[in-house]
Amino acid sequence: NLIAMDLGAVTKQSALHAKPSGLVLQYGTAGFRTKAQHLDHVMFRMGLLAVLRSKQTRSTIGVMVTASHNPEEDNGVKLVDPLGEMLAPSWEEHATRLANAEDQDLPGVLESISVEEAVPLRQDAIVVIGRDTRPSSEKLSQSVRDGVAALGGQVHDLGLLTTPQLHYVVCCQNTGGRYGKATTEGYYQKLSRAFLELAKQASCGGDEHRTIKVDCANGVGALKLRELEPHLAQALSLQLVNDGTKGKLNHLCGADFVKSHQQPPQGMEMKSSERCCSFDGDADRIVYYYCDAGGRFHLIDGDKIATLIGTFLQELLLEIGESLNLGVVQTAYANGSSTRYLEEVMKVPVYCAKTGVKHLHHKAQEFDIGVYFEANGHGTVLFSTSVETKIKQLAEELEDEKRKAAKILGNMIDLFNQAAGDAISDMLVVEAILALKGWTVQQWDALYTDLPNRQLKVKVADRRVISTTDAETRAVTPPGLQEAIDGLVQKYRLSRAFVRPSGTEDVVRVYAEADSQDSADHLAHEVSLAVFQLAGGIGERPQPCF
Ligand code: G16
C-alpha cells in the first residue's frame, strides 16, 4: 500500500523546504506559532500531513496560515478537520512529530503515521487553504501547496480568508452543502439572510437602522467586512477603523490588545455610548466596548457576550415552551462575576475547560444548546442536530407569539458559525439580539459588574517547567509555585489567581482578579514575581503595572 506514497518526490521537494536543524516546535493551543522565518518547513510538512488526514477521513481538510492575535512578524498554521473543528488530538501529535523530524527522517515519519493511522494511500485527497494578511502568509501558503502537491493531493487555495470562513467552507464541503454553500459568497448569503430576517423581526420595536464601529486590527476582517456589507442591505452600517490601509497588524489595536490592556485601540474615536467592537488579526475573536458620558471606558468581553446570548436563548425557549438542556462553557479566565451570574441568576450549568477553543468546543457538544466563550472573545453556540430540526419544525407548526419566537431561534441558529468562534458572525448575533431586545449597550453591560482583573505575561527560559491541573486553575510544577500563589491570594478580598504557559506565545500568562483594580494589579504583579523566581524568569524582573 505504501507504494502509493511517492517518498522520492517528497524527499526532493522537502530539500527545497529544509528544516533548520535543532529547531523544535509544538502544535500548541491553535497550531504552530513562531517567527515567520522559521516556518517554511513546517508549512510544507503540514501540507503533507493534511493530505494524509484527508485520505484517512475521506474528506476535505483545511489548512489556515495565520498567527491570529500574535505580532505581524509571527506566523502560524493549523489544520481544520472535516466538520470544521480543530484537528483531533492524536493528529496534533503526528503534526509535532512531523514538524520536528530532521530532513533525512521525514520519509520514515510519514510512513509510520500512515501505518499507525491505517491511511488508505490510494484514496484521493483534497486540501483547502486560507491565509491572513501578514506579509509572510502568501509565501508560506505556497509552501503548504508544495507539500500537498508532493503527495499528489488536490489543492483549493482560497487566498485571503478569515479563519472562521475556512472552518465554515470545510464544514460545508464535507456535509454535502447541508450547512451552506462552500464558498465565501455562500457564507455571506447564509449569515446575511438570517440577519436580515432577524432585523425585520426586530424592526417592529423601532430602531431599524444600526451602526457599529469595528476595529479590524489591520487584518483580514476589514476586507471581509467590506465584502459582507452590501449583503446587509443597510440594516447595519459598518464604520471600519484600523482597516489595514495604514497601521500594522494587531499593533496597539485588535481584540487581544483591547482585552488585555482594557483600553480602546489606537485610532478609535468614541462618542459617548457608541457601540464599538474589535476583531483580532484573523477575525475569530470579538470584544465590545463603549465610553460613558463621563468618558470612562467600559469593556464588554467574551463572558458578557456569552451571557447576553445565553439569556436571550433562554428567554426564547421559555416563550416557545421548550425546556432544552442549555449549558455554558468558559475557561479559568472567565470573570468570577460572570460565572456567578450564569449559575445564580440564569441558573444554567457552567463548565470550566482548558484554554483553547478545541477544549471548549468539545464540552459544548454535550448539550442540546452549548454556549462557549473564552473571555478573550473567542466563542460560538452549538445546537444539536435534533434541536435544530425541532426548532425549525416548531417555527412552522406553532402559532402567534410562540411561532414568532421559534422563527427567531431558527434564524439565530443559522446566524451562528457553528464550525468555529467567528467575529463577524458573533457581531451580527449581538447586533440582532440588542435590536430584538431593544437594549442599549449600557443595558447589556449592566447585566453584572465585572470583578477588577489584570493579565500579565512573564518571560521564562522554558515555559514547559509550568504544568497545571484542574482546567489550568492550579500549578503542579515547579514545586512551591502553587503554595506561593495561594499565600498571595489570601491577602486580598474576592481574589483568585492562576498561571499557565501560553500555547501561542513564548510566555507564561498570569491572571488575577480581586475586589478592586488596585488589589488585582498588586496580586498579578506579586504572582508574576513568584513565577519569575520559581520558574526561571529571564530578562528584566516583572515591573509593577500600577
Ligand atoms: C488562540 C486560541 C484561543 C486562545 C488564544 C490564547 O487564539 O484559539 O483559544 O485563547 O490562542 O492562547 P494562549 O493563552 O495559550 O496563548 P487566537 O485568536 O490567537 O487564534
PDB file of C-alpha atoms and ligand atoms in Angstrom, residues 29-30 33 66-70 78 86 163 256 280 282 284-285 331 333 355-358 360 374 376 378 472 500-505 507 509, ligand 1:
ATOM      1  CA  THR A  29      -3.274  25.975  21.580  1.00  0.00           C
ATOM      2  CA  ALA A  30      -4.015  26.787  17.948  1.00  0.00           C
ATOM      3  CA  ARG A  33       3.199  29.635  16.007  1.00  0.00           C
ATOM      4  CA  THR A  66      -2.223  32.685  10.342  1.00  0.00           C
ATOM      5  CA  ALA A  67      -0.829  33.662  13.722  1.00  0.00           C
ATOM      6  CA  SER A  68      -4.111  35.329  14.621  1.00  0.00           C
ATOM      7  CA  HIS A  69      -3.541  37.738  17.537  1.00  0.00           C
ATOM      8  CA  ASN A  70       0.279  37.448  17.502  1.00  0.00           C
ATOM      9  CA  LYS A  78      -3.377  24.994  11.902  1.00  0.00           C
ATOM     10  CA  MET A  86      -9.874  21.707  15.271  1.00  0.00           C
ATOM     11  CA  THR A 163     -10.015  31.722   9.989  1.00  0.00           C
ATOM     12  CA  ASP A 256      -6.352  40.998  22.208  1.00  0.00           C
ATOM     13  CA  ASP A 280      -8.360  40.161  16.145  1.00  0.00           C
ATOM     14  CA  ASP A 282      -7.829  36.710  11.631  1.00  0.00           C
ATOM     15  CA  ASP A 284     -12.010  34.762  15.132  1.00  0.00           C
ATOM     16  CA  ARG A 285     -12.412  36.877  18.275  1.00  0.00           C
ATOM     17  CA  THR A 331     -12.209  28.888  30.869  1.00  0.00           C
ATOM     18  CA  TYR A 333     -10.097  33.408  32.609  1.00  0.00           C
ATOM     19  CA  THR A 355      -7.847  27.358  27.280  1.00  0.00           C
ATOM     20  CA  GLY A 356      -8.144  26.633  23.581  1.00  0.00           C
ATOM     21  CA  VAL A 357     -11.262  26.520  21.502  1.00  0.00           C
ATOM     22  CA  LYS A 358     -10.803  22.817  20.905  1.00  0.00           C
ATOM     23  CA  LEU A 360     -14.472  24.370  24.864  1.00  0.00           C
ATOM     24  CA  GLU A 374     -13.385  32.485  26.171  1.00  0.00           C
ATOM     25  CA  ASN A 376     -10.883  36.986  25.162  1.00  0.00           C
ATOM     26  CA  HIS A 378     -13.498  33.618  21.050  1.00  0.00           C
ATOM     27  CA  GLU A 472      -5.425  25.236  34.424  1.00  0.00           C
ATOM     28  CA  ARG A 500      -0.285  28.851  32.739  1.00  0.00           C
ATOM     29  CA  PRO A 501       2.166  28.530  29.882  1.00  0.00           C
ATOM     30  CA  SER A 502       0.812  30.150  26.717  1.00  0.00           C
ATOM     31  CA  GLY A 503       0.301  27.850  23.752  1.00  0.00           C
ATOM     32  CA  THR A 504       0.705  30.628  21.199  1.00  0.00           C
ATOM     33  CA  GLU A 505       3.474  32.866  22.560  1.00  0.00           C
ATOM     34  CA  VAL A 507       5.477  33.488  27.717  1.00  0.00           C
ATOM     35  CA  ARG A 509       0.398  34.063  31.399  1.00  0.00           C
TER      36      ARG A 509
HETATM   37  C1  G16 B   1      -5.746  31.182  20.254  1.00  0.00           C
HETATM   38  C2  G16 B   1      -6.756  30.130  20.624  1.00  0.00           C
HETATM   39  C3  G16 B   1      -7.591  30.596  21.789  1.00  0.00           C
HETATM   40  C4  G16 B   1      -6.701  31.010  22.956  1.00  0.00           C
HETATM   41  C5  G16 B   1      -5.632  32.001  22.498  1.00  0.00           C
HETATM   42  C6  G16 B   1      -4.604  32.277  23.553  1.00  0.00           C
HETATM   43  O1  G16 B   1      -6.429  32.331  19.865  1.00  0.00           O
HETATM   44  O2  G16 B   1      -7.571  29.866  19.507  1.00  0.00           O
HETATM   45  O3  G16 B   1      -8.442  29.545  22.154  1.00  0.00           O
HETATM   46  O4  G16 B   1      -7.445  31.589  23.969  1.00  0.00           O
HETATM   47  O5  G16 B   1      -4.949  31.484  21.375  1.00  0.00           O
HETATM   48  O6  G16 B   1      -3.969  31.073  23.886  1.00  0.00           O
HETATM   49  P1  G16 B   1      -2.716  31.002  24.830  1.00  0.00           P
HETATM   50  O7  G16 B   1      -3.110  31.694  26.096  1.00  0.00           O
HETATM   51  O8  G16 B   1      -2.446  29.539  25.006  1.00  0.00           O
HETATM   52  O9  G16 B   1      -1.597  31.749  24.160  1.00  0.00           O
HETATM   53  P2  G16 B   1      -6.036  33.102  18.535  1.00  0.00           P
HETATM   54  O10 G16 B   1      -7.073  34.147  18.389  1.00  0.00           O
HETATM   55  O11 G16 B   1      -4.648  33.634  18.737  1.00  0.00           O
HETATM   56  O12 G16 B   1      -6.089  32.034  17.480  1.00  0.00           O
END
